[in-house]
Tab-separated table of C-alpha atoms in Angstrom:
chain	number	residue	atom	x	y	z
A	1	MET	CA	-21.622	5.230	-39.840
A	2	THR	CA	-24.480	3.424	-41.552
A	3	SER	CA	-27.871	2.004	-40.712
A	4	PRO	CA	-28.202	-1.803	-40.851
A	5	ARG	CA	-30.686	-1.518	-43.715
A	6	ALA	CA	-28.181	0.272	-45.934
A	7	GLY	CA	-26.545	-3.014	-46.973
A	8	ILE	CA	-29.926	-4.270	-48.207
A	9	GLY	CA	-30.232	-1.095	-50.261
A	10	VAL	CA	-26.868	-1.715	-51.918
A	11	ILE	CA	-27.944	-5.257	-52.793
A	12	ARG	CA	-31.295	-4.228	-54.239
A	13	ARG	CA	-29.926	-1.382	-56.340
A	14	ASN	CA	-26.936	-3.111	-57.869
A	15	PRO	CA	-27.091	-6.465	-59.702
A	16	ALA	CA	-23.272	-6.531	-59.796
A	17	TYR	CA	-23.233	-6.639	-56.006
A	18	GLN	CA	-25.720	-9.514	-56.025
A	19	ILE	CA	-23.514	-11.515	-58.381
A	20	PHE	CA	-20.430	-10.707	-56.317
A	21	LEU	CA	-22.121	-11.996	-53.157
A	22	VAL	CA	-23.114	-15.257	-54.864
A	23	ALA	CA	-19.560	-15.722	-56.174
A	24	THR	CA	-18.221	-14.993	-52.698
A	25	LEU	CA	-20.541	-17.581	-51.166
A	26	PHE	CA	-19.310	-20.324	-53.508
A	27	SER	CA	-15.678	-19.270	-53.192
A	28	PHE	CA	-15.563	-19.356	-49.403
A	29	THR	CA	-17.587	-22.562	-49.200
A	30	GLY	CA	-14.982	-24.286	-51.326
A	31	SER	CA	-12.046	-22.647	-49.569
A	32	THR	CA	-13.280	-23.886	-46.188
A	33	VAL	CA	-13.653	-27.418	-47.494
A	34	HIS	CA	-10.096	-27.025	-48.795
A	35	VAL	CA	-8.706	-25.991	-45.397
A	36	ILE	CA	-10.243	-29.029	-43.721
A	37	ALA	CA	-9.104	-31.359	-46.501
A	38	ALA	CA	-5.571	-29.981	-46.704
A	39	SER	CA	-5.143	-30.071	-42.911
A	40	TRP	CA	-6.081	-33.741	-42.668
A	41	LEU	CA	-4.152	-34.598	-45.840
A	42	ILE	CA	-0.906	-33.118	-44.486
A	43	LEU	CA	-1.550	-34.862	-41.172
A	44	LYS	CA	-1.932	-38.129	-43.086
A	45	LEU	CA	1.181	-37.534	-45.193
A	46	THR	CA	3.448	-36.564	-42.284
A	47	GLY	CA	1.853	-38.100	-39.186
A	48	THR	CA	2.812	-35.046	-37.100
A	49	GLY	CA	0.447	-32.502	-35.508
A	50	TYR	CA	2.806	-29.559	-35.928
A	51	ALA	CA	2.639	-30.016	-39.722
A	52	VAL	CA	-0.816	-28.359	-39.743
A	53	PRO	CA	0.265	-24.893	-38.539
A	54	LEU	CA	3.403	-25.354	-40.647
A	55	LEU	CA	1.185	-25.815	-43.715
A	56	LEU	CA	-0.731	-22.676	-42.774
A	57	LEU	CA	2.597	-20.885	-42.362
A	58	PHE	CA	3.293	-21.446	-46.058
A	59	SER	CA	-0.091	-19.877	-46.798
A	60	VAL	CA	0.884	-16.511	-45.258
A	61	VAL	CA	4.526	-16.110	-46.269
A	62	PRO	CA	3.755	-14.598	-49.729
A	63	GLY	CA	1.946	-11.697	-48.114
A	64	VAL	CA	5.166	-10.560	-46.482
A	65	VAL	CA	6.978	-9.920	-49.768
A	66	LEU	CA	4.230	-9.102	-52.285
A	67	THR	CA	2.838	-5.912	-50.731
A	68	PRO	CA	4.306	-3.322	-53.140
A	69	VAL	CA	3.229	-5.268	-56.233
A	70	VAL	CA	-0.244	-6.069	-54.899
A	71	GLY	CA	-1.086	-2.524	-53.822
A	72	TRP	CA	0.291	-0.929	-56.974
A	73	LEU	CA	-1.572	-3.363	-59.244
A	74	VAL	CA	-4.930	-3.316	-57.444
A	75	ASP	CA	-5.058	0.493	-57.608
A	76	ARG	CA	-4.524	0.390	-61.396
A	77	VAL	CA	-6.384	-2.546	-62.917
A	78	ASP	CA	-9.996	-3.637	-63.165
A	79	ALA	CA	-10.645	-5.320	-59.810
A	80	ARG	CA	-13.278	-7.548	-61.401
A	81	MET	CA	-10.910	-9.063	-63.962
A	82	LEU	CA	-8.173	-9.446	-61.357
A	83	LEU	CA	-10.601	-11.498	-59.257
A	84	VAL	CA	-11.343	-13.694	-62.285
A	85	LEU	CA	-7.631	-14.317	-62.907
A	86	VAL	CA	-7.045	-15.163	-59.257
A	87	ASP	CA	-9.900	-17.701	-59.286
A	88	VAL	CA	-8.629	-19.421	-62.443
A	89	VAL	CA	-5.024	-19.770	-61.240
A	90	SER	CA	-6.149	-20.927	-57.773
A	91	GLY	CA	-8.485	-23.546	-59.239
A	92	LEU	CA	-5.795	-25.021	-61.480
A	93	THR	CA	-3.347	-25.133	-58.571
A	94	VAL	CA	-5.812	-27.011	-56.376
A	95	LEU	CA	-6.477	-29.529	-59.153
A	96	ALA	CA	-2.765	-30.340	-59.337
A	97	VAL	CA	-2.792	-31.956	-55.875
A	98	PRO	CA	-5.367	-34.702	-56.601
A	99	ALA	CA	-3.694	-35.253	-59.958
A	100	LEU	CA	-0.384	-35.940	-58.221
A	101	ALA	CA	-2.105	-38.202	-55.697
A	102	TRP	CA	-3.779	-40.282	-58.408
A	103	ALA	CA	-0.417	-40.573	-60.146
A	104	GLY	CA	1.089	-41.898	-56.913
A	105	SER	CA	3.571	-39.023	-56.719
A	106	LEU	CA	2.088	-36.763	-54.015
A	107	ARG	CA	4.516	-35.679	-51.311
A	108	ALA	CA	4.182	-33.245	-48.441
A	109	TRP	CA	6.264	-30.614	-50.211
A	110	HIS	CA	3.799	-30.626	-53.110
A	111	LEU	CA	1.058	-29.573	-50.717
A	112	TYR	CA	3.280	-26.883	-49.198
A	113	ALA	CA	4.060	-25.547	-52.685
A	114	ALA	CA	0.383	-25.559	-53.700
A	115	GLU	CA	-0.598	-23.664	-50.545
A	116	THR	CA	2.088	-21.089	-51.277
A	117	LEU	CA	0.816	-20.436	-54.816
A	118	ILE	CA	-2.797	-20.285	-53.623
A	119	ALA	CA	-1.654	-17.810	-50.975
A	120	VAL	CA	-0.030	-15.657	-53.668
A	121	CYS	CA	-3.399	-15.493	-55.419
A	122	GLY	CA	-5.099	-14.778	-52.107
A	123	GLN	CA	-2.880	-11.742	-51.556
A	124	PHE	CA	-4.429	-10.220	-54.674
A	125	TYR	CA	-7.942	-11.449	-53.920
A	126	GLY	CA	-8.283	-9.713	-50.541
A	127	PRO	CA	-7.421	-6.126	-51.594
A	128	ALA	CA	-9.178	-6.500	-54.972
A	129	SER	CA	-12.415	-7.686	-53.371
A	130	ARG	CA	-12.357	-4.882	-50.781
A	131	VAL	CA	-11.742	-2.270	-53.483
A	132	PHE	CA	-14.585	-3.832	-55.473
A	133	VAL	CA	-16.955	-3.452	-52.495
A	134	TRP	CA	-15.644	0.072	-51.821
A	135	ARG	CA	-16.583	1.009	-55.389
A	136	LEU	CA	-19.999	-0.617	-55.090
A	137	ALA	CA	-21.088	1.200	-51.932
A	138	PRO	CA	-21.217	4.919	-51.095
A	139	ARG	CA	-19.311	5.837	-47.970
A	140	ARG	CA	-22.436	6.152	-45.833
A	141	GLU	CA	-23.264	2.517	-46.665
A	142	LEU	CA	-19.758	1.064	-46.427
A	143	LEU	CA	-20.077	-0.523	-42.965
A	144	ALA	CA	-23.328	-2.244	-43.955
A	145	ALA	CA	-21.800	-3.369	-47.264
A	146	ASN	CA	-18.688	-4.778	-45.554
A	147	ALA	CA	-20.851	-6.435	-42.909
A	148	THR	CA	-23.043	-7.998	-45.604
A	149	VAL	CA	-19.994	-9.413	-47.382
A	150	THR	CA	-18.779	-10.778	-44.031
A	151	LEU	CA	-22.174	-12.369	-43.459
A	152	VAL	CA	-22.118	-14.008	-46.892
A	153	TYR	CA	-18.588	-15.368	-46.791
A	154	GLN	CA	-19.044	-16.616	-43.241
A	155	SER	CA	-22.202	-18.356	-44.426
A	156	GLY	CA	-20.020	-19.989	-47.071
A	157	ILE	CA	-17.524	-20.979	-44.397
A	158	ALA	CA	-20.321	-22.462	-42.284
A	159	LEU	CA	-21.594	-24.506	-45.224
A	160	GLY	CA	-18.061	-25.556	-46.126
A	161	ALA	CA	-17.239	-26.514	-42.554
A	162	LEU	CA	-20.326	-28.680	-42.185
A	163	GLY	CA	-20.072	-30.309	-45.594
A	164	GLY	CA	-16.276	-30.433	-45.598
A	165	GLY	CA	-16.024	-32.253	-42.299
A	166	ILE	CA	-18.526	-34.874	-43.443
A	167	LEU	CA	-16.967	-35.158	-46.904
A	168	VAL	CA	-13.410	-35.584	-45.621
A	169	ALA	CA	-14.498	-38.062	-42.957
A	170	THR	CA	-16.530	-40.219	-45.367
A	171	VAL	CA	-14.882	-39.845	-48.785
A	172	GLY	CA	-11.419	-38.419	-48.098
A	173	PRO	CA	-9.361	-35.219	-48.383
A	174	LEU	CA	-8.940	-35.381	-52.168
A	175	ALA	CA	-12.692	-35.029	-52.659
A	176	GLY	CA	-12.578	-31.828	-50.629
A	177	LEU	CA	-9.892	-30.411	-52.888
A	178	LEU	CA	-12.003	-31.156	-55.967
A	179	VAL	CA	-14.927	-29.284	-54.413
A	180	ASN	CA	-12.698	-26.260	-53.867
A	181	ALA	CA	-11.455	-26.327	-57.469
A	182	ALA	CA	-15.064	-26.353	-58.673
A	183	SER	CA	-15.931	-23.412	-56.391
A	184	PHE	CA	-13.120	-21.346	-57.909
A	185	GLY	CA	-14.535	-22.060	-61.347
A	186	ILE	CA	-18.051	-21.001	-60.338
A	187	SER	CA	-16.705	-17.817	-58.749
A	188	ALA	CA	-14.749	-16.941	-61.908
A	189	VAL	CA	-17.794	-17.458	-64.107
A	190	GLY	CA	-19.872	-15.301	-61.786
A	191	MET	CA	-17.433	-12.405	-61.980
A	192	LEU	CA	-17.272	-12.745	-65.769
A	193	VAL	CA	-21.051	-12.336	-65.887
A	194	ILE	CA	-20.574	-8.806	-64.600
A	195	ARG	CA	-19.905	-7.097	-67.910
A	196	ALA	CA	-17.243	-4.426	-68.064
A	197	ASN	CA	-19.779	-1.808	-69.208
A	198	ASP	CA	-22.215	-2.484	-66.344
A	199	ARG	CA	-22.656	0.237	-63.755
A	200	TRP	CA	-20.810	-1.352	-60.866
A	201	SER	CA	-19.199	1.671	-59.280
A	202	ALA	CA	-21.052	3.956	-56.866
A	203	ARG	CA	-18.081	6.343	-57.041
A	204	ALA	CA	-17.726	6.645	-60.781
A	205	GLY	CA	-18.504	10.356	-61.190
A	206	PRO	CA	-17.245	13.421	-59.341
A	207	GLU	CA	-20.784	14.418	-58.469
A	208	GLU	CA	-21.245	11.073	-56.660
A	209	SER	CA	-17.874	11.035	-54.929
A	210	ASP	CA	-17.916	10.925	-51.158
A	211	GLU	CA	-14.251	10.099	-50.627
A	212	PRO	CA	-12.714	11.573	-47.471
A	213	ASP	CA	-10.377	14.496	-47.786
A	214	GLY	CA	-6.827	13.478	-47.067
A	215	PRO	CA	-3.197	13.892	-48.038
A	216	VAL	CA	-2.051	13.109	-51.547
A	217	VAL	CA	-0.609	9.624	-51.734
A	218	TYR	CA	2.240	9.378	-54.233
A	219	HIS	CA	1.923	7.099	-57.221
A	220	GLY	CA	4.573	4.586	-58.089
A	221	MET	CA	5.064	1.198	-56.488
A	222	TRP	CA	7.392	2.002	-53.595
A	223	ARG	CA	6.581	5.699	-53.182
A	224	GLY	CA	2.888	4.860	-53.037
A	225	LEU	CA	3.473	2.219	-50.372
A	226	VAL	CA	5.605	4.574	-48.268
A	227	GLY	CA	3.032	7.340	-48.676
A	228	THR	CA	0.256	5.014	-47.534
A	229	ALA	CA	2.297	3.922	-44.513
A	230	ARG	CA	2.862	7.560	-43.583
A	231	LEU	CA	-0.856	8.224	-43.925
A	232	VAL	CA	-1.612	5.454	-41.426
A	233	ALA	CA	1.143	6.568	-39.054
A	234	ASP	CA	0.042	10.222	-39.144
A	235	GLN	CA	-3.626	9.555	-38.387
A	236	PRO	CA	-4.035	7.917	-34.941
A	237	ARG	CA	-7.566	6.685	-35.610
A	238	ILE	CA	-6.497	4.778	-38.733
A	239	TRP	CA	-3.562	3.316	-36.828
A	240	HIS	CA	-5.553	2.191	-33.779
A	241	MET	CA	-8.360	0.685	-35.840
A	242	THR	CA	-5.852	-1.088	-38.070
A	243	ALA	CA	-4.074	-2.456	-34.993
A	244	LEU	CA	-7.338	-3.846	-33.627
A	245	TYR	CA	-8.110	-5.443	-36.964
A	246	LEU	CA	-4.646	-7.039	-37.046
A	247	GLY	CA	-5.128	-8.410	-33.537
A	248	LEU	CA	-8.414	-10.063	-34.460
A	249	GLN	CA	-7.015	-11.484	-37.698
A	250	SER	CA	-4.048	-12.924	-35.782
A	251	THR	CA	-6.441	-14.517	-33.303
A	252	HIS	CA	-8.387	-16.051	-36.181
A	253	ARG	CA	-5.164	-17.577	-37.474
A	254	LEU	CA	-4.271	-18.905	-34.051
A	255	LEU	CA	-7.672	-20.569	-33.811
A	256	SER	CA	-7.469	-22.093	-37.283
A	257	GLY	CA	-3.907	-23.332	-36.779
A	258	LEU	CA	-4.663	-25.049	-33.475
A	259	LEU	CA	-8.108	-26.481	-34.144
A	260	VAL	CA	-7.040	-29.718	-35.857
A	261	PRO	CA	-4.315	-30.536	-33.265
A	262	PHE	CA	-6.766	-29.582	-30.480
A	263	VAL	CA	-9.461	-31.877	-31.872
A	264	ALA	CA	-6.979	-34.681	-32.569
A	265	ALA	CA	-5.545	-34.428	-29.034
A	266	ALA	CA	-9.079	-34.934	-27.711
A	267	GLY	CA	-9.368	-38.142	-29.739
A	268	LEU	CA	-11.910	-36.699	-32.160
A	269	GLY	CA	-11.923	-36.440	-35.955
A	270	ALA	CA	-12.694	-34.293	-38.981
A	271	GLY	CA	-16.439	-34.366	-38.311
A	272	THR	CA	-15.993	-32.627	-34.962
A	273	GLN	CA	-13.615	-30.106	-36.484
A	274	GLY	CA	-16.174	-29.356	-39.180
A	275	ALA	CA	-18.926	-28.908	-36.576
A	276	LEU	CA	-16.770	-26.511	-34.559
A	277	GLN	CA	-15.854	-24.534	-37.652
A	278	MET	CA	-19.507	-24.386	-38.639
A	279	CYS	CA	-20.467	-22.986	-35.224
A	280	TYR	CA	-17.662	-20.437	-35.483
A	281	SER	CA	-18.980	-19.362	-38.867
A	282	VAL	CA	-22.566	-19.167	-37.618
A	283	GLY	CA	-21.323	-16.780	-34.940
A	284	ALA	CA	-19.492	-14.795	-37.607
A	285	VAL	CA	-22.669	-14.654	-39.719
A	286	LEU	CA	-24.481	-13.172	-36.727
A	287	ALA	CA	-21.685	-10.620	-36.422
A	288	GLY	CA	-22.168	-9.627	-40.055
A	289	ALA	CA	-25.876	-9.121	-39.422
A	290	LEU	CA	-25.571	-7.397	-36.039
A	291	VAL	CA	-22.495	-5.160	-36.211
A	292	PRO	CA	-24.143	-2.268	-38.118
A	293	ALA	CA	-27.159	-2.351	-35.780
A	294	LEU	CA	-24.960	-2.567	-32.671
A	295	ALA	CA	-22.817	0.323	-33.888
A	296	ARG	CA	-25.893	2.440	-34.405
A	297	ARG	CA	-27.487	1.492	-31.082
A	298	PHE	CA	-24.553	1.361	-28.660
A	299	GLY	CA	-21.697	3.194	-30.357
A	300	GLU	CA	-18.080	2.269	-30.816
A	301	LEU	CA	-16.716	1.268	-27.399
A	302	PRO	CA	-18.846	-1.883	-26.818
A	303	LEU	CA	-17.829	-3.253	-30.215
A	304	LEU	CA	-14.156	-2.576	-29.564
A	305	LEU	CA	-14.352	-4.251	-26.141
A	306	LEU	CA	-16.126	-7.241	-27.699
A	307	GLY	CA	-13.236	-7.541	-30.155
A	308	SER	CA	-10.584	-7.479	-27.427
A	309	VAL	CA	-11.601	-8.439	-23.879
A	310	GLY	CA	-14.544	-10.487	-25.166
A	311	VAL	CA	-12.393	-12.519	-27.540
A	312	VAL	CA	-9.777	-13.194	-24.870
A	313	GLY	CA	-12.329	-14.475	-22.365
A	314	LEU	CA	-14.083	-16.676	-24.923
A	315	VAL	CA	-10.863	-18.223	-26.269
A	316	VAL	CA	-9.795	-19.189	-22.747
A	317	ALA	CA	-13.287	-20.544	-22.012
A	318	PHE	CA	-13.246	-22.662	-25.175
A	319	SER	CA	-9.864	-24.173	-24.376
A	320	MET	CA	-11.136	-25.250	-20.938
A	321	THR	CA	-14.507	-26.637	-22.040
A	322	ALA	CA	-14.805	-30.399	-21.718
A	323	ASP	CA	-18.428	-30.879	-22.828
A	324	ARG	CA	-18.755	-31.161	-26.601
A	325	TRP	CA	-22.039	-29.266	-26.917
A	326	LEU	CA	-20.840	-26.456	-24.692
A	327	ALA	CA	-17.630	-26.282	-26.726
A	328	LEU	CA	-19.687	-25.849	-29.899
A	329	ALA	CA	-21.679	-23.004	-28.330
A	330	VAL	CA	-18.598	-21.237	-26.971
A	331	TYR	CA	-16.745	-21.568	-30.277
A	332	GLY	CA	-19.723	-19.987	-31.998
A	333	ALA	CA	-19.492	-17.056	-29.579
A	334	VAL	CA	-15.773	-16.818	-30.368
A	335	GLY	CA	-16.648	-16.516	-34.067
A	336	LEU	CA	-19.075	-13.685	-33.338
A	337	ALA	CA	-16.554	-11.759	-31.243
A	338	VAL	CA	-13.624	-12.213	-33.627
A	339	SER	CA	-15.721	-11.195	-36.638
A	340	SER	CA	-16.470	-7.823	-35.094
A	341	TRP	CA	-13.253	-6.934	-36.972
A	342	VAL	CA	-15.524	-5.529	-39.688
A	343	TYR	CA	-16.049	-2.420	-37.537
A	344	PRO	CA	-12.404	-1.328	-37.054
A	345	LEU	CA	-11.616	-2.235	-40.670
A	346	THR	CA	-14.455	-0.039	-41.967
A	347	ALA	CA	-13.589	2.783	-39.560
A	348	ALA	CA	-10.055	2.848	-40.970
A	349	GLN	CA	-11.143	2.340	-44.585
A	350	GLU	CA	-13.476	5.348	-44.444
A	351	LEU	CA	-10.502	7.631	-43.779
A	352	VAL	CA	-8.264	6.324	-46.577
A	353	PRO	CA	-8.282	8.305	-49.879
A	354	GLY	CA	-9.706	6.538	-52.900
A	355	ASP	CA	-6.420	6.364	-54.808
A	356	ALA	CA	-4.808	4.555	-51.880
A	357	GLN	CA	-7.476	1.929	-51.142
A	358	GLY	CA	-5.631	-0.887	-52.906
A	359	ARG	CA	-2.293	-0.019	-51.326
A	360	TYR	CA	-3.822	0.341	-47.887
A	361	HIS	CA	-5.444	-3.089	-48.042
A	362	ALA	CA	-2.274	-4.601	-49.518
A	363	MET	CA	-0.245	-3.092	-46.680
A	364	VAL	CA	-2.723	-4.377	-44.098
A	365	GLY	CA	-2.638	-7.759	-45.816
A	366	ALA	CA	1.142	-7.780	-45.504
A	367	LEU	CA	0.927	-6.952	-41.807
A	368	VAL	CA	-1.630	-9.719	-41.353
A	369	SER	CA	0.740	-12.082	-43.175
A	370	VAL	CA	3.699	-11.084	-40.988
A	371	ALA	CA	1.563	-11.656	-37.915
A	372	GLY	CA	0.391	-14.945	-39.414
A	373	VAL	CA	3.975	-16.081	-39.950
A	374	ALA	CA	4.696	-15.325	-36.306
A	375	VAL	CA	1.512	-17.066	-35.124
A	376	PHE	CA	1.911	-20.233	-37.204
A	377	ALA	CA	5.672	-20.536	-36.691
A	378	THR	CA	5.335	-20.028	-32.948
A	379	SER	CA	2.378	-22.406	-32.748
A	380	SER	CA	4.233	-25.088	-34.690
A	381	LEU	CA	7.192	-24.728	-32.330
A	382	LEU	CA	5.145	-24.632	-29.120
A	383	LEU	CA	3.080	-27.669	-30.094
A	384	ARG	CA	6.252	-29.724	-29.897
A	385	PHE	CA	6.370	-29.066	-26.160
A	386	LEU	CA	2.947	-27.844	-25.008
A	387	GLU	CA	-0.662	-28.923	-25.291
A	388	PRO	CA	-2.874	-26.980	-27.730
A	389	ARG	CA	-4.906	-25.711	-24.756
A	390	THR	CA	-1.845	-24.002	-23.278
A	391	VAL	CA	-1.011	-22.378	-26.611
A	392	TYR	CA	-4.572	-21.003	-26.720
A	393	TRP	CA	-4.014	-19.366	-23.318
A	394	LEU	CA	-0.740	-17.804	-24.408
A	395	GLY	CA	-2.364	-16.402	-27.557
A	396	ALA	CA	-5.190	-14.878	-25.489
A	397	VAL	CA	-2.692	-13.115	-23.238
A	398	VAL	CA	-0.829	-11.683	-26.228
A	399	LEU	CA	-4.072	-10.417	-27.787
A	400	LEU	CA	-5.102	-8.693	-24.574
A	401	ALA	CA	-1.713	-7.033	-24.194
A	402	THR	CA	-1.656	-5.736	-27.774
A	403	ALA	CA	-5.312	-4.859	-28.466
A	404	LEU	CA	-6.488	-3.294	-25.216
A	405	PRO	CA	-4.162	-0.236	-25.419
A	406	SER	CA	-5.608	0.637	-28.839
A	407	VAL	CA	-9.149	0.305	-27.460
A	408	VAL	CA	-8.322	2.639	-24.577
A	409	ARG	CA	-6.608	5.214	-26.803
A	410	ALA	CA	-9.348	5.135	-29.442
A	411	ASN	CA	-12.014	5.640	-26.767
A	412	ARG	CA	-10.011	8.393	-25.061
A	413	ARG	CA	-9.689	10.164	-28.379
A	414	GLU	CA	-13.457	10.035	-28.899
A	415	VAL	CA	-14.093	11.380	-25.374
A	416	ASP	CA	-11.615	14.220	-25.903
A	417	ALA	CA	-13.258	15.092	-29.212
A	418	CYS	CA	-16.661	15.272	-27.527
A	419	ARG	CA	-15.308	17.565	-24.822
A	420	VAL	CA	-13.871	19.907	-27.388
């Protein structure tokens, strides 16, 4: 893979990448403020802890049904303009919630509906942004480019968590939603600044192409999706790395769905939640900075173990920590370990043909959404009977049981290849 300095090279050489990173920073800062605000707003509207993971459940359902459309569209349209459209629609949707509140008409179902529409936009944003980065960076620099994007958006999450917790605690949830709407607007303007005739693709010409050789993936909405699924199924390395990525994304959703009930059960408020989320994001920022260097220095296995056994141990440790400062430190370590997902994602992405990048990421997004539905629905149900701490333990056991086999098989495959 790449050297850690390669991501800096991509940034220096390409103004479009610089603009994209700034837009990403604003977008994820606002989105994090939104998550905190929406979580406490639904808690205020309903008075029930299980409403928080239920709200998050509505945010992942669209990904289950939109996969064919998302993948087909992302592979055929200008990713930059698709990102602009997504930002505009998301911003207007967020603005509708405070408008309803000021009119005295806001109900819980309005918030559920808004989260669903924002999630529809998010299903396009994820694949489009990854295709955009894939076009910006040559293959040899892809890990560093992905890690740099992770560093930037986790920095945005850290800023949003710190500011969002304070804002919601002092001003109220509606102010947080207004901040998110503004961030969508700034992100859209930033992407519009990148003119259509700018050189923003590192893979524009055949002489510069470094796409991996692979099977032809059929065009057409459903045939393309089936062909992409067969590609993943037929190549064990893509499958195992994708499985590890899904496990880490599911863990991230478990953590986000349980954090507000966990904090509330401890008698704490939005400020503490914001501080924990900030520490998590600081750990994720470190992951974005360190993963390329760690991959170069230590190889694949330590990173894969960090993203499986390491995550399990840290999640259990966090759920058992009584001291607030220690909890902040451990949650930061959890963020670092979970965000090592950038390695398996890049390892799989490097093997996917260029004409299937959008469909691959749409398919992975759908799998993440299905897993998210299971995580949030199960969490909402279990919180009716169990403490959040116990649900954390159960999630850690499931992650270990599902991720560790892929780590073992991926490592065994590498050992066998070396022997040959």
